[in-house]
Amino acid sequence: MSTEAFEIAQAILLSLGGGGVIIFALSSFLGKMWAQRILQCEKSEHDKELSEFKSQLDTLVQKRSLNYQHKIELYKVTTAPLVEFTSLITTSGLTKDHLIEFDRQRLHIVAQLSLFAPQNVFDAFNDTVDYLYDALEQDNYSFSEFRIKVLKFFLK
């Protein structure tokens, strides 16, 4: 009987062992497939989010670039009358017509700066113009002082 019991036990272990190996192999395969599918879903989700972030970043970069270009154009427009006016002060002198034209241009510049420029730029421009008018009224124009004020305006 002991050999018979041993053979039965051996048969049971072999059948369960073979089935166990098959079940282990199948569960390992299914687990691997399931993990790949989960990873693919996660990757797909992350790729979608990444493309949305890239799109938002591109939009932001374009807006900032356009804003920067507008600022450069605005500063070009606003500095031209200052350059011309300063040139007249230092070279040939100013006439009443020059002052009237500069005042007209100044009003246009103030309107543009008040709409589009930050407050510190607007204040620096006004400080520069105030200096010019005060210097002309008091006849004490100093290029070095004017340069400091203009640089503050340009570098804001």
Short mmCIF file of N, CA, C and O in Angstrom, two decimals, residues 1 4 17 28 41 52 64-65 67 89 112 123 133 141-142:
data_model
loop_
_atom_site.label_atom_id
_atom_site.label_comp_id
_atom_site.label_asym_id
_atom_site.label_seq_id
_atom_site.Cartn_x
_atom_site.Cartn_y
_atom_site.Cartn_z
N MET A 1 0.79 -1.15 0.00
CA MET A 1 0.00 0.00 0.00
C MET A 1 0.86 1.25 0.00
O MET A 1 0.41 2.25 -0.56
N GLU A 4 1.64 2.13 -3.45
CA GLU A 4 0.44 2.59 -4.13
C GLU A 4 0.13 4.04 -3.70
O GLU A 4 -0.23 4.87 -4.54
N GLY A 17 1.32 20.00 -10.43
CA GLY A 17 2.56 20.70 -10.78
C GLY A 17 2.53 21.14 -12.22
O GLY A 17 2.88 22.27 -12.56
N SER A 28 1.44 34.80 -15.76
CA SER A 28 2.58 35.68 -16.04
C SER A 28 2.38 36.38 -17.38
O SER A 28 2.59 37.60 -17.50
N CYS A 41 -1.96 52.96 -22.22
CA CYS A 41 -3.01 53.93 -21.91
C CYS A 41 -2.43 55.15 -21.19
O CYS A 41 -2.76 56.29 -21.53
N GLU A 52 -0.96 69.10 -25.56
CA GLU A 52 -1.74 70.26 -25.15
C GLU A 52 -0.84 71.33 -24.54
O GLU A 52 -0.98 72.51 -24.82
N ARG A 64 3.89 86.49 -26.60
CA ARG A 64 4.99 87.27 -26.02
C ARG A 64 5.87 87.88 -27.10
O ARG A 64 6.31 89.01 -26.99
N SER A 65 6.12 87.13 -28.14
CA SER A 65 6.92 87.64 -29.25
C SER A 65 6.22 88.81 -29.93
O SER A 65 6.84 89.83 -30.22
N ASN A 67 3.98 90.73 -28.56
CA ASN A 67 3.98 91.82 -27.58
C ASN A 67 5.34 92.53 -27.59
O ASN A 67 5.40 93.76 -27.55
N ILE A 89 18.27 120.93 -30.56
CA ILE A 89 18.76 121.69 -29.41
C ILE A 89 20.27 121.83 -29.48
O ILE A 89 20.82 122.91 -29.25
N GLN A 112 -0.05 107.08 -26.94
CA GLN A 112 0.39 105.70 -27.21
C GLN A 112 0.99 105.05 -25.97
O GLN A 112 0.69 103.89 -25.67
N ASP A 123 6.20 107.11 -16.94
CA ASP A 123 6.76 108.09 -16.01
C ASP A 123 8.14 108.57 -16.45
O ASP A 123 8.46 109.75 -16.35
N TYR A 133 11.47 120.66 -21.27
CA TYR A 133 10.72 121.91 -21.18
C TYR A 133 11.30 122.84 -20.10
O TYR A 133 11.45 124.05 -20.32
N TYR A 141 20.05 123.83 -20.36
CA TYR A 141 20.07 122.47 -20.91
C TYR A 141 21.45 121.86 -20.71
O TYR A 141 22.47 122.48 -21.02
N SER A 142 21.48 120.64 -20.19
CA SER A 142 22.73 119.90 -20.00
C SER A 142 22.57 118.53 -20.66
O SER A 142 21.70 117.75 -20.27
#
